[in-house]
PDB file of C-alpha atoms in Angstrom:
ATOM      1  CA  UNK A   1      65.171  85.426 145.569  1.00  0.00           C
ATOM      2  CA  UNK A   2      67.297  82.282 145.622  1.00  0.00           C
ATOM      3  CA  UNK A   3      70.814  82.562 146.981  1.00  0.00           C
ATOM      4  CA  UNK A   4      73.627  80.607 145.405  1.00  0.00           C
ATOM      5  CA  UNK A   5      76.267  78.717 147.239  1.00  0.00           C
ATOM      6  CA  UNK A   6      79.329  80.929 147.808  1.00  0.00           C
ATOM      7  CA  UNK A   7      81.563  78.078 146.657  1.00  0.00           C
ATOM      8  CA  UNK A   8      80.263  78.715 143.129  1.00  0.00           C
ATOM      9  CA  UNK A   9      81.554  82.306 143.174  1.00  0.00           C
ATOM     10  CA  UNK A  10      85.023  81.589 141.747  1.00  0.00           C
ATOM     11  CA  UNK A  11      83.473  79.579 138.930  1.00  0.00           C
ATOM     12  CA  UNK A  12      80.977  82.375 138.199  1.00  0.00           C
ATOM     13  CA  UNK A  13      83.757  84.962 138.246  1.00  0.00           C
ATOM     14  CA  UNK A  14      85.858  82.823 135.911  1.00  0.00           C
ATOM     15  CA  UNK A  15      82.885  82.455 133.522  1.00  0.00           C
ATOM     16  CA  UNK A  16      82.255  86.205 133.559  1.00  0.00           C
ATOM     17  CA  UNK A  17      85.924  86.945 132.852  1.00  0.00           C
ATOM     18  CA  UNK A  18      85.970  84.407 130.042  1.00  0.00           C
ATOM     19  CA  UNK A  19      82.915  85.988 128.431  1.00  0.00           C
ATOM     20  CA  UNK A  20      84.399  89.447 128.884  1.00  0.00           C
ATOM     21  CA  UNK A  21      87.679  88.371 127.242  1.00  0.00           C
ATOM     22  CA  UNK A  22      85.752  86.839 124.332  1.00  0.00           C
ATOM     23  CA  UNK A  23      83.805  90.068 123.972  1.00  0.00           C
ATOM     24  CA  UNK A  24      87.006  92.121 123.922  1.00  0.00           C
ATOM     25  CA  UNK A  25      88.535  89.812 121.304  1.00  0.00           C
ATOM     26  CA  UNK A  26      85.480  90.058 119.064  1.00  0.00           C
ATOM     27  CA  UNK A  27      85.375  93.850 119.404  1.00  0.00           C
ATOM     28  CA  UNK A  28      89.085  94.053 118.519  1.00  0.00           C
ATOM     29  CA  UNK A  29      88.496  91.912 115.428  1.00  0.00           C
ATOM     30  CA  UNK A  30      85.558  94.107 114.436  1.00  0.00           C
ATOM     31  CA  UNK A  31      87.664  97.250 114.860  1.00  0.00           C
ATOM     32  CA  UNK A  32      90.545  95.755 112.875  1.00  0.00           C
ATOM     33  CA  UNK A  33      88.255  94.743 110.021  1.00  0.00           C
ATOM     34  CA  UNK A  34      86.509  98.088 109.926  1.00  0.00           C
ATOM     35  CA  UNK A  35      89.797 100.014 109.960  1.00  0.00           C
ATOM     36  CA  UNK A  36      91.111  97.894 107.057  1.00  0.00           C
ATOM     37  CA  UNK A  37      87.916  98.596 105.134  1.00  0.00           C
ATOM     38  CA  UNK A  38      88.160 102.347 105.801  1.00  0.00           C
ATOM     39  CA  UNK A  39      91.861 102.428 104.868  1.00  0.00           C
ATOM     40  CA  UNK A  40      91.226 100.610 101.582  1.00  0.00           C
ATOM     41  CA  UNK A  41      88.393 102.991 100.762  1.00  0.00           C
ATOM     42  CA  UNK A  42      90.517 106.037 101.577  1.00  0.00           C
ATOM     43  CA  UNK A  43      93.429 104.681  99.507  1.00  0.00           C
ATOM     44  CA  UNK A  44      91.214 104.120  96.485  1.00  0.00           C
ATOM     45  CA  UNK A  45      89.710 107.565  96.919  1.00  0.00           C
ATOM     46  CA  UNK A  46      93.138 109.190  97.099  1.00  0.00           C
ATOM     47  CA  UNK A  47      94.359 107.359  93.986  1.00  0.00           C
ATOM     48  CA  UNK A  48      91.280 108.467  92.046  1.00  0.00           C
ATOM     49  CA  UNK A  49      91.743 112.012  93.328  1.00  0.00           C
ATOM     50  CA  UNK A  50      95.365 112.072  92.159  1.00  0.00           C
ATOM     51  CA  UNK A  51      94.521 110.700  88.700  1.00  0.00           C
ATOM     52  CA  UNK A  52      91.673 113.174  88.318  1.00  0.00           C
ATOM     53  CA  UNK A  53      93.963 116.019  89.352  1.00  0.00           C
ATOM     54  CA  UNK A  54      96.565 115.120  86.704  1.00  0.00           C
ATOM     55  CA  UNK A  55      93.939 114.883  83.950  1.00  0.00           C
ATOM     56  CA  UNK A  56      92.187 118.039  85.085  1.00  0.00           C
ATOM     57  CA  UNK A  57      95.462 119.939  85.191  1.00  0.00           C
ATOM     58  CA  UNK A  58      96.259 119.087  81.575  1.00  0.00           C
ATOM     59  CA  UNK A  59      92.728 119.894  80.457  1.00  0.00           C
ATOM     60  CA  UNK A  60      92.627 123.147  82.388  1.00  0.00           C
ATOM     61  CA  UNK A  61      95.920 124.218  80.872  1.00  0.00           C
ATOM     62  CA  UNK A  62      94.531 123.832  77.352  1.00  0.00           C
ATOM     63  CA  UNK A  63      91.217 125.464  78.244  1.00  0.00           C
ATOM     64  CA  UNK A  64      92.907 128.322  80.079  1.00  0.00           C
ATOM     65  CA  UNK A  65      95.150 129.052  77.112  1.00  0.00           C
ATOM     66  CA  UNK A  66      92.125 129.013  74.792  1.00  0.00           C
ATOM     67  CA  UNK A  67      90.177 131.303  77.142  1.00  0.00           C
ATOM     68  CA  UNK A  68      93.058 133.750  77.442  1.00  0.00           C
ATOM     69  CA  UNK A  69      93.373 133.838  73.633  1.00  0.00           C
ATOM     70  CA  UNK A  70      89.629 134.376  73.242  1.00  0.00           C
ATOM     71  CA  UNK A  71      89.520 137.198  75.814  1.00  0.00           C
ATOM     72  CA  UNK A  72      92.607 138.807  74.242  1.00  0.00           C
ATOM     73  CA  UNK A  73      90.978 138.616  70.801  1.00  0.00           C
ATOM     74  CA  UNK A  74      87.988 140.512  72.233  1.00  0.00           C
ATOM     75  CA  UNK A  75      90.230 143.510  72.849  1.00  0.00           C
ATOM     76  CA  UNK A  76      91.566 143.046  76.416  1.00  0.00           C
ATOM     77  CA  UNK A  77      95.351 143.078  76.798  1.00  0.00           C
ATOM     78  CA  UNK A  78      96.765 139.508  76.916  1.00  0.00           C
ATOM     79  CA  UNK A  79      98.330 140.021  80.354  1.00  0.00           C
ATOM     80  CA  UNK A  80      95.024 141.107  81.900  1.00  0.00           C
ATOM     81  CA  UNK A  81      93.199 138.243  80.179  1.00  0.00           C
ATOM     82  CA  UNK A  82      95.711 135.773  81.639  1.00  0.00           C
ATOM     83  CA  UNK A  83      95.322 137.354  85.086  1.00  0.00           C
ATOM     84  CA  UNK A  84      91.523 137.029  84.979  1.00  0.00           C
ATOM     85  CA  UNK A  85      91.615 133.400  83.861  1.00  0.00           C
ATOM     86  CA  UNK A  86      94.344 132.468  86.363  1.00  0.00           C
ATOM     87  CA  UNK A  87      92.447 134.113  89.248  1.00  0.00           C
ATOM     88  CA  UNK A  88      89.232 132.277  88.385  1.00  0.00           C
ATOM     89  CA  UNK A  89      91.071 128.955  88.187  1.00  0.00           C
ATOM     90  CA  UNK A  90      92.768 129.546  91.549  1.00  0.00           C
ATOM     91  CA  UNK A  91      89.394 130.329  93.169  1.00  0.00           C
ATOM     92  CA  UNK A  92      87.974 127.089  91.756  1.00  0.00           C
ATOM     93  CA  UNK A  93      90.996 125.146  93.036  1.00  0.00           C
ATOM     94  CA  UNK A  94      90.526 126.604  96.524  1.00  0.00           C
ATOM     95  CA  UNK A  95      86.896 125.451  96.547  1.00  0.00           C
ATOM     96  CA  UNK A  96      87.830 121.934  95.457  1.00  0.00           C
ATOM     97  CA  UNK A  97      90.587 121.777  98.067  1.00  0.00           C
ATOM     98  CA  UNK A  98      88.111 122.698 100.797  1.00  0.00           C
ATOM     99  CA  UNK A  99      85.720 119.964  99.601  1.00  0.00           C
ATOM    100  CA  UNK A 100      88.504 117.346  99.551  1.00  0.00           C
ATOM    101  CA  UNK A 101      89.665 118.353 103.025  1.00  0.00           C
ATOM    102  CA  UNK A 102      86.125 117.916 104.380  1.00  0.00           C
ATOM    103  CA  UNK A 103      85.899 114.385 102.934  1.00  0.00           C
ATOM    104  CA  UNK A 104      89.299 113.279 104.221  1.00  0.00           C
ATOM    105  CA  UNK A 105      89.012 114.512 107.812  1.00  0.00           C
ATOM    106  CA  UNK A 106      89.490 112.269 110.836  1.00  0.00           C
ATOM    107  CA  UNK A 107      85.774 111.987 111.580  1.00  0.00           C
ATOM    108  CA  UNK A 108      85.019 110.535 108.133  1.00  0.00           C
ATOM    109  CA  UNK A 109      87.624 107.802 108.689  1.00  0.00           C
ATOM    110  CA  UNK A 110      86.553 107.011 112.281  1.00  0.00           C
ATOM    111  CA  UNK A 111      85.420 103.381 112.875  1.00  0.00           C
ATOM    112  CA  UNK A 112      81.929 104.499 113.914  1.00  0.00           C
ATOM    113  CA  UNK A 113      80.269 101.050 113.849  1.00  0.00           C
ATOM    114  CA  UNK A 114      82.889  99.636 116.212  1.00  0.00           C
ATOM    115  CA  UNK A 115      82.583 102.568 118.592  1.00  0.00           C
ATOM    116  CA  UNK A 116      78.792 102.215 118.632  1.00  0.00           C
ATOM    117  CA  UNK A 117      79.091  98.467 119.257  1.00  0.00           C
ATOM    118  CA  UNK A 118      81.535  98.960 122.146  1.00  0.00           C
ATOM    119  CA  UNK A 119      79.228 101.558 123.686  1.00  0.00           C
ATOM    120  CA  UNK A 120      76.295  99.146 123.469  1.00  0.00           C
ATOM    121  CA  UNK A 121      78.404  96.380 125.010  1.00  0.00           C
ATOM    122  CA  UNK A 122      79.483  98.660 127.851  1.00  0.00           C
ATOM    123  CA  UNK A 123      75.881  99.663 128.502  1.00  0.00           C
ATOM    124  CA  UNK A 124      74.815  96.003 128.530  1.00  0.00           C
ATOM    125  CA  UNK A 125      77.577  95.044 130.960  1.00  0.00           C
ATOM    126  CA  UNK A 126      76.733  97.977 133.210  1.00  0.00           C
ATOM    127  CA  UNK A 127      73.051  97.051 133.156  1.00  0.00           C
ATOM    128  CA  UNK A 128      73.812  93.388 133.857  1.00  0.00           C
ATOM    129  CA  UNK A 129      76.036  94.229 136.833  1.00  0.00           C
ATOM    130  CA  UNK A 130      73.442  96.600 138.302  1.00  0.00           C
ATOM    131  CA  UNK A 131      70.698  93.965 137.969  1.00  0.00           C
ATOM    132  CA  UNK A 132      72.687  91.516 140.116  1.00  0.00           C
ATOM    133  CA  UNK A 133      73.102  93.972 143.011  1.00  0.00           C
TER     134      UNK A 133
END
């Protein structure tokens, strides 16, 4: 194994620090870009969710009134018919709320590619420093 002149050590350290700083800058840019992408996607998803909710609410109101009238015409008292339809709609809303909550959790919005890249970089740096010892 060839030994280097110790006078080159400061230059080697400076080079290593420069590469490390460049790596940190590129990882920060990657994280920033990925977070912007995730935020834009989440914003679009939320806007679509809100528009769908408004349209669904109007449609459900009409359908619920028609269903209550139909059940009442079959012989059930109108109050009980309204209670049955309202309960079914509330159960459906609870299911949809649970599905939306699962899609909008913190893990779904996590910058996973950046985290994976940083972990690979850290492993590479660790491996490179152990190879020199």
